[in-house]
Coordinates of N, CA and C in Angstrom, one line a residue:
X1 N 0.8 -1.2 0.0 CA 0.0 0.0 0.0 C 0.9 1.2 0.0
X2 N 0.5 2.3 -1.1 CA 1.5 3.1 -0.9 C 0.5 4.4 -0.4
X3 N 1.3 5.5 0.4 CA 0.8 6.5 1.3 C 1.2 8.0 0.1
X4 N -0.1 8.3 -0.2 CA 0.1 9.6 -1.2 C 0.9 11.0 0.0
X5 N 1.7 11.8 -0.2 CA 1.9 12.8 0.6 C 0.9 14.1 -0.1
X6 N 0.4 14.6 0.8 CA -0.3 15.8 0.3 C 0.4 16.6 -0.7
X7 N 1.6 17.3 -0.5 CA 2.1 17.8 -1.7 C 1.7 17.2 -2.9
X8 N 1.9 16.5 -3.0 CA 1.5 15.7 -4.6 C 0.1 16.0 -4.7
X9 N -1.0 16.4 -3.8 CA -2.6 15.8 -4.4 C -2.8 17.9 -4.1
X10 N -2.8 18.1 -5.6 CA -3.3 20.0 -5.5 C -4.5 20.1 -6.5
X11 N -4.4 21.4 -7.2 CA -4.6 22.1 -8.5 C -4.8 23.4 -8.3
X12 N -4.5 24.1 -9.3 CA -4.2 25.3 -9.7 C -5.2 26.7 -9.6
X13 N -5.5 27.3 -9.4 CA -7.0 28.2 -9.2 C -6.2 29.8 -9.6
X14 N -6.8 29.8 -10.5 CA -6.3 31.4 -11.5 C -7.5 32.5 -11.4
X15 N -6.9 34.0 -12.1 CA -7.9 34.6 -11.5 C -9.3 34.7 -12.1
X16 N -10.7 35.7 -11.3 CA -11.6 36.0 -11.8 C -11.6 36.5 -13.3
X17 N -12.8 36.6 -14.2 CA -12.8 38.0 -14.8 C -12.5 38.6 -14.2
X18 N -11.5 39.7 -14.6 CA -11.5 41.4 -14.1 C -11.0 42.0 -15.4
X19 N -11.5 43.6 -15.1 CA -11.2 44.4 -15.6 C -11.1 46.0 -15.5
X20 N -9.5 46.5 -15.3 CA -9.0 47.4 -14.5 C -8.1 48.6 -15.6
X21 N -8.3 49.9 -15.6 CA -7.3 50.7 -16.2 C -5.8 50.0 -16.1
X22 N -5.3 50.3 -17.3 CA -4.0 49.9 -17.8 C -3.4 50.6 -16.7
X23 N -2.4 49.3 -16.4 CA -1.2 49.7 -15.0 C 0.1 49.5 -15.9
X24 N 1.1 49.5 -15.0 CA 2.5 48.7 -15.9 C 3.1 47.9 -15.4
X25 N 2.2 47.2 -14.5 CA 2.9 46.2 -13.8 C 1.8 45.2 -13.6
X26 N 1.3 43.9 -13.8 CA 0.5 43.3 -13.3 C 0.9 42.3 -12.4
X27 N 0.0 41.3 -12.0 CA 0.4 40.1 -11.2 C -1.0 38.9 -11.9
X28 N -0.4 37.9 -12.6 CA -0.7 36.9 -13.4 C -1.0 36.0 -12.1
X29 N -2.8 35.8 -11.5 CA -2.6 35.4 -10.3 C -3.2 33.5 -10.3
X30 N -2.2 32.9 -9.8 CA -2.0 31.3 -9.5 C -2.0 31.1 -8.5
X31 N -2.5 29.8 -7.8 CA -2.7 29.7 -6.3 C -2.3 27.9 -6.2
X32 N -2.0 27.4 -5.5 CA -2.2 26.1 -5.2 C -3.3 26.2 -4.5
X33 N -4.5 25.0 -4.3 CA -5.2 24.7 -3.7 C -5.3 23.0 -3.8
X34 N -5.5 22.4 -2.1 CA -5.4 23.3 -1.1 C -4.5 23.9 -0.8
X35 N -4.1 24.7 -0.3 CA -3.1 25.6 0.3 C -1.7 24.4 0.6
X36 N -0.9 25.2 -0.4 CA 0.2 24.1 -0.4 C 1.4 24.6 -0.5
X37 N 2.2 24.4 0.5 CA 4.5 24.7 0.4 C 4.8 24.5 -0.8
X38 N 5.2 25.6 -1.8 CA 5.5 25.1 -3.5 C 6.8 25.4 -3.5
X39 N 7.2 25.1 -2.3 CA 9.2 25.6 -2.6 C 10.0 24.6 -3.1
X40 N 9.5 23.6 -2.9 CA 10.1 22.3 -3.7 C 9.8 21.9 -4.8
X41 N 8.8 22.4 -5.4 CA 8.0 22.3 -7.0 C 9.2 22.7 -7.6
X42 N 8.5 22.5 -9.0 CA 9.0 23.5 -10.3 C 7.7 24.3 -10.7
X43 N 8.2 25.6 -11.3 CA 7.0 26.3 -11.7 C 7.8 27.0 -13.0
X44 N 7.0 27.1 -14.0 CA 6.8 27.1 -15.3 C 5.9 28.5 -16.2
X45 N 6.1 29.4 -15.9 CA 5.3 30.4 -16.8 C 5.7 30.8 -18.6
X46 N 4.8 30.2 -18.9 CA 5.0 30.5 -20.6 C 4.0 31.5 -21.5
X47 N 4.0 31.9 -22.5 CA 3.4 32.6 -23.3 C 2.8 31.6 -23.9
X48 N 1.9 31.1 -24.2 CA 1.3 29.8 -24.9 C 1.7 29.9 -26.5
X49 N 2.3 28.7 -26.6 CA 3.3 28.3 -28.1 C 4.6 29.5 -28.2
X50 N 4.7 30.2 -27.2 CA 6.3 30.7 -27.1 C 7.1 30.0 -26.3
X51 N 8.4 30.8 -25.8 CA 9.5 29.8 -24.9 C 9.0 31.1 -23.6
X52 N 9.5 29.8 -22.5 CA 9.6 30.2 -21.3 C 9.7 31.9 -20.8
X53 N 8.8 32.1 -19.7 CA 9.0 33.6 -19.4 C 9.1 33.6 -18.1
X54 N 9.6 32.9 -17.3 CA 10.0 32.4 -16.2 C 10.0 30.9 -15.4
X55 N 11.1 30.1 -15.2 CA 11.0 29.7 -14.2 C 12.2 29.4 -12.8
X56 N 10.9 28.6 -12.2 CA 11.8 28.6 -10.9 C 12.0 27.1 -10.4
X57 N 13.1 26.6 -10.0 CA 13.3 25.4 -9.8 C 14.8 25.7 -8.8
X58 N 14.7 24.6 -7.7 CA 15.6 24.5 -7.1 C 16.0 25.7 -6.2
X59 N 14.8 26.4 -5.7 CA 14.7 27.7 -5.1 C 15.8 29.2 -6.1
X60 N 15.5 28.5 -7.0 CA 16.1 29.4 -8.2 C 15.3 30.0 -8.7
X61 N 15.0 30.9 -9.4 CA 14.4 31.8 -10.4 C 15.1 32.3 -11.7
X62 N 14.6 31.7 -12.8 CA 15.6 32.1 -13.6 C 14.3 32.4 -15.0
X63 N 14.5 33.9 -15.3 CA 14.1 35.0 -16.1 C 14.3 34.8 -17.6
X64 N 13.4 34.5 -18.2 CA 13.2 33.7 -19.8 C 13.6 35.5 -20.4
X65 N 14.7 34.5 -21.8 CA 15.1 36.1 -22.8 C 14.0 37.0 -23.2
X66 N 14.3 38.2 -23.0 CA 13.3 39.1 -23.1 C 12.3 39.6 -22.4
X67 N 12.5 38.6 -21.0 CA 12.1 39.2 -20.2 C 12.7 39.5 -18.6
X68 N 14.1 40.0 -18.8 CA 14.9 40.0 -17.9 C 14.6 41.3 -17.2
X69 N 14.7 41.0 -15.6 CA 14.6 42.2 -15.2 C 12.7 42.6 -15.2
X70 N 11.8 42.1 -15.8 CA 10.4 42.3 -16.1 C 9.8 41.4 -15.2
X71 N 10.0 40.1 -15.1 CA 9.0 39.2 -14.5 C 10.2 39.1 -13.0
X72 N 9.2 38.3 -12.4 CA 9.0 38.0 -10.7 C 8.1 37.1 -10.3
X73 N 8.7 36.1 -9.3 CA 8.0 35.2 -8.6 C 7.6 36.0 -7.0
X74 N 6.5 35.4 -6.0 CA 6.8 36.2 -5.0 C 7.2 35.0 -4.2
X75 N 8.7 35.0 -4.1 CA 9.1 33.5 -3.7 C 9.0 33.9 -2.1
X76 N 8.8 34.5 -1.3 CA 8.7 34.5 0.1 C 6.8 33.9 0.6
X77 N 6.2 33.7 -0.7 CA 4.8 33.2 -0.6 C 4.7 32.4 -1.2
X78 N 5.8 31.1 -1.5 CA 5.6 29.8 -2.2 C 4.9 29.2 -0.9
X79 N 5.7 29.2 0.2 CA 5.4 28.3 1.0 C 3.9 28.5 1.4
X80 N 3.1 29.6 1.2 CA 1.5 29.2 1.0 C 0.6 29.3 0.0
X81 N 1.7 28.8 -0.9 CA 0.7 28.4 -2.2 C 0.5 29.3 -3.6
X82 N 1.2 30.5 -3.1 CA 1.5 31.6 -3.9 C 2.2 31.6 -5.2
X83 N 2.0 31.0 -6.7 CA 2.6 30.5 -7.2 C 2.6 32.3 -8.5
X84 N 1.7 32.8 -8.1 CA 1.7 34.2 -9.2 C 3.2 34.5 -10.0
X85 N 2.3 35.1 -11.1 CA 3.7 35.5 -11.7 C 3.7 37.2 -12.2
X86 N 4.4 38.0 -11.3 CA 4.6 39.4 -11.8 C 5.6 39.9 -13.1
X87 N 4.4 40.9 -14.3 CA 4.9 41.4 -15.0 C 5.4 42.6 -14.7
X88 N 5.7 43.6 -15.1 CA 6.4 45.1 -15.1 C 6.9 45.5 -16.5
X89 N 6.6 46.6 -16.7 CA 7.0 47.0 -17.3 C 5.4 46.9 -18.7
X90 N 4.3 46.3 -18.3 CA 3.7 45.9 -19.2 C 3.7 46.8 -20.0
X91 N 3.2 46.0 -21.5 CA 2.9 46.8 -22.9 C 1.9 46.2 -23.6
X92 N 1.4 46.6 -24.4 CA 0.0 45.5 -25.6 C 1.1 44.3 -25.9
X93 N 2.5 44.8 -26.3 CA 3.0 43.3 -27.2 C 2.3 42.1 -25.9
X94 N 2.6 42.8 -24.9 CA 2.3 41.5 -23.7 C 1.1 40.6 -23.4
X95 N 0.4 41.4 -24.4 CA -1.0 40.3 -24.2 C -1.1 39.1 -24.9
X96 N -2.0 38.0 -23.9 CA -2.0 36.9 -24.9 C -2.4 35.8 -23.7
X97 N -1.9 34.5 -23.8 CA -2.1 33.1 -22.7 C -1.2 33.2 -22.6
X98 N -0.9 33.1 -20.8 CA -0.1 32.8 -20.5 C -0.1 31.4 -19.9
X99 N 0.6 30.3 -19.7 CA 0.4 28.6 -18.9 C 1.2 28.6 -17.8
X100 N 0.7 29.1 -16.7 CA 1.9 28.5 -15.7 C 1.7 27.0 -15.6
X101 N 2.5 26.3 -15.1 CA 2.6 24.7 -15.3 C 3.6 24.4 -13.6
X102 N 3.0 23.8 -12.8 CA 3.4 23.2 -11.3 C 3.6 21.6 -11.7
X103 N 4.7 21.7 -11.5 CA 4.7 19.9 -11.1 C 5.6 19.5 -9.8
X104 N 5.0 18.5 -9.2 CA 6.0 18.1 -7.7 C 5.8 16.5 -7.8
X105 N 7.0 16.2 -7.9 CA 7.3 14.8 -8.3 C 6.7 14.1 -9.4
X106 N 5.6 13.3 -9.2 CA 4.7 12.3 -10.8 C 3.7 13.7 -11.2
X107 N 3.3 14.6 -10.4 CA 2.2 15.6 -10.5 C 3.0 16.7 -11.0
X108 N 1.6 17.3 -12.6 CA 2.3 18.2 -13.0 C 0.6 18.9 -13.4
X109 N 0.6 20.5 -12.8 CA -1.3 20.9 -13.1 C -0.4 22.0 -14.5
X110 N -1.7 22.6 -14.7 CA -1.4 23.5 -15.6 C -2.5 24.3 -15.8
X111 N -2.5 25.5 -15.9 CA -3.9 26.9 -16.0 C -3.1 28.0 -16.9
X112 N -4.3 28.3 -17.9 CA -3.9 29.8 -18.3 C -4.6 30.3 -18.1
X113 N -3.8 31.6 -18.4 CA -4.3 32.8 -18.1 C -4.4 34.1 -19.2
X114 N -5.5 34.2 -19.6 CA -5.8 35.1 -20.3 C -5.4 36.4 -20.1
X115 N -4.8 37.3 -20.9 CA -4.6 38.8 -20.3 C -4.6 39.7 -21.9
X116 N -5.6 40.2 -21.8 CA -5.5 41.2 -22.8 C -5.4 42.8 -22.9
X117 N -5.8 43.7 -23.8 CA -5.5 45.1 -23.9 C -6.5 45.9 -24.6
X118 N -7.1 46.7 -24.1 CA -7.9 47.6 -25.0 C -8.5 48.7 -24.7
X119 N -8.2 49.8 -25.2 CA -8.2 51.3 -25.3 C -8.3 51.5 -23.6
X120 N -6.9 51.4 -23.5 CA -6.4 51.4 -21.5 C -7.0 50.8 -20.8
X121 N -8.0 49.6 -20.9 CA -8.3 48.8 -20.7 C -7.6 47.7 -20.9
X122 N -6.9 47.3 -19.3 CA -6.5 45.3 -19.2 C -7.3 44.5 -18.3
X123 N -7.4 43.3 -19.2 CA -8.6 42.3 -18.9 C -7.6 40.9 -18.4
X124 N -8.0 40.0 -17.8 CA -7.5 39.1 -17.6 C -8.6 37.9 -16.9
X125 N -8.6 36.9 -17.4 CA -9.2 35.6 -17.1 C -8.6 34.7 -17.3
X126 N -9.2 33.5 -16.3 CA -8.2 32.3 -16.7 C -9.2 31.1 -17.1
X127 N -8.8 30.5 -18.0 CA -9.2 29.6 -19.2 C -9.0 28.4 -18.4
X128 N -9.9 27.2 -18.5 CA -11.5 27.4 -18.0 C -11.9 27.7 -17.2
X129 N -13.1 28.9 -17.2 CA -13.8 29.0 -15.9 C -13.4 28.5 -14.3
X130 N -11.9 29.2 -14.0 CA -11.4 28.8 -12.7 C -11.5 30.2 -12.5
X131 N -11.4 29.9 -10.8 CA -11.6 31.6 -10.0 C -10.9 31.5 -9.1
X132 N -10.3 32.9 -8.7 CA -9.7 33.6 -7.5 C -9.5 34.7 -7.7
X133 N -8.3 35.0 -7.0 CA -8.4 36.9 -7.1 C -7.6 36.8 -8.1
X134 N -7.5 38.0 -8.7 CA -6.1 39.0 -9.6 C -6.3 40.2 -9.1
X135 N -4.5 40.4 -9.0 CA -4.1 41.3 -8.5 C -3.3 42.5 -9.3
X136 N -3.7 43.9 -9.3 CA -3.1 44.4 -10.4 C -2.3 46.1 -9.1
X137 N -0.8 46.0 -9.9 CA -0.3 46.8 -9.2 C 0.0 47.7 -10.3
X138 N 0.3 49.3 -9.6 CA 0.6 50.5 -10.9 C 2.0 50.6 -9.3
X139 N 2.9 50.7 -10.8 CA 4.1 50.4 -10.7 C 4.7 52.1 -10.5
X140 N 3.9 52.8 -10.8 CA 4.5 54.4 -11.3 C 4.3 54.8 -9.8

């Protein structure tokens, strides 16, 4: 009989619709649930069918080309579950899916997230119909 450890049994909860005046900084919001230590994960943020825009592995963070110096983990909030990914510096090129992707040992979830642009208007949902908060910061 083998004993599952909690770490391994999650999934991913992204944010509501919203929609907020253009800031230049967002936060792409991802959650473990239940409420889970993701310091020992890997985590994975991509542009859907582009390359990597951050990840973090091995209490490392390491910043995909092009976007150095822009993105952010808030790695002092892995340990409850805080898997978000902050943008800065946002622009229109930046809209689109993004996939964060969690995996901790055989377990790997994955959620996008919607974020678009229009006449100073940014929108953000996460694909399918999952909810939690998003969090939008003005960086100025």
């Amino acid at each position: 009989m083998s004993v599952k450890n909690s770490r391994d049994e999650f999934k991913l909860i992204g944010p509501c619709d919203g929609k907020l005046q253009f800031v230049s900084a967002v936060t792409l919001s991802c959650h473990l649930s239940p409420i889970n230590n993701a310091v020992a994960m890997e985590i994975r943020w991509f542009i859907v069918g582009a390359d990597c825009v951050c990840l973090y592995n091995n209490v490392q963070v390491i910043e995909g080309r092009g976007y150095e110096d822009r993105v952010s983990l808030f790695t002092q909030e892995l340990q409850g579950g805080n898997v978000s990914l902050q943008l800065r510096d946002y622009g229109e090129s930046d809209t689109g899916d993004y996939l964060c992707q969690v995996s901790s040992r055989d377990r790997t979830e994955d959620l996008t997230v919607r974020v678009g642009y229009s006449t100073e208007t940014l929108w953000m949902e996460s694909l399918p119909g999952m909810d939690a908060g998003v969090a939008f910061v003005d960086a100025h």
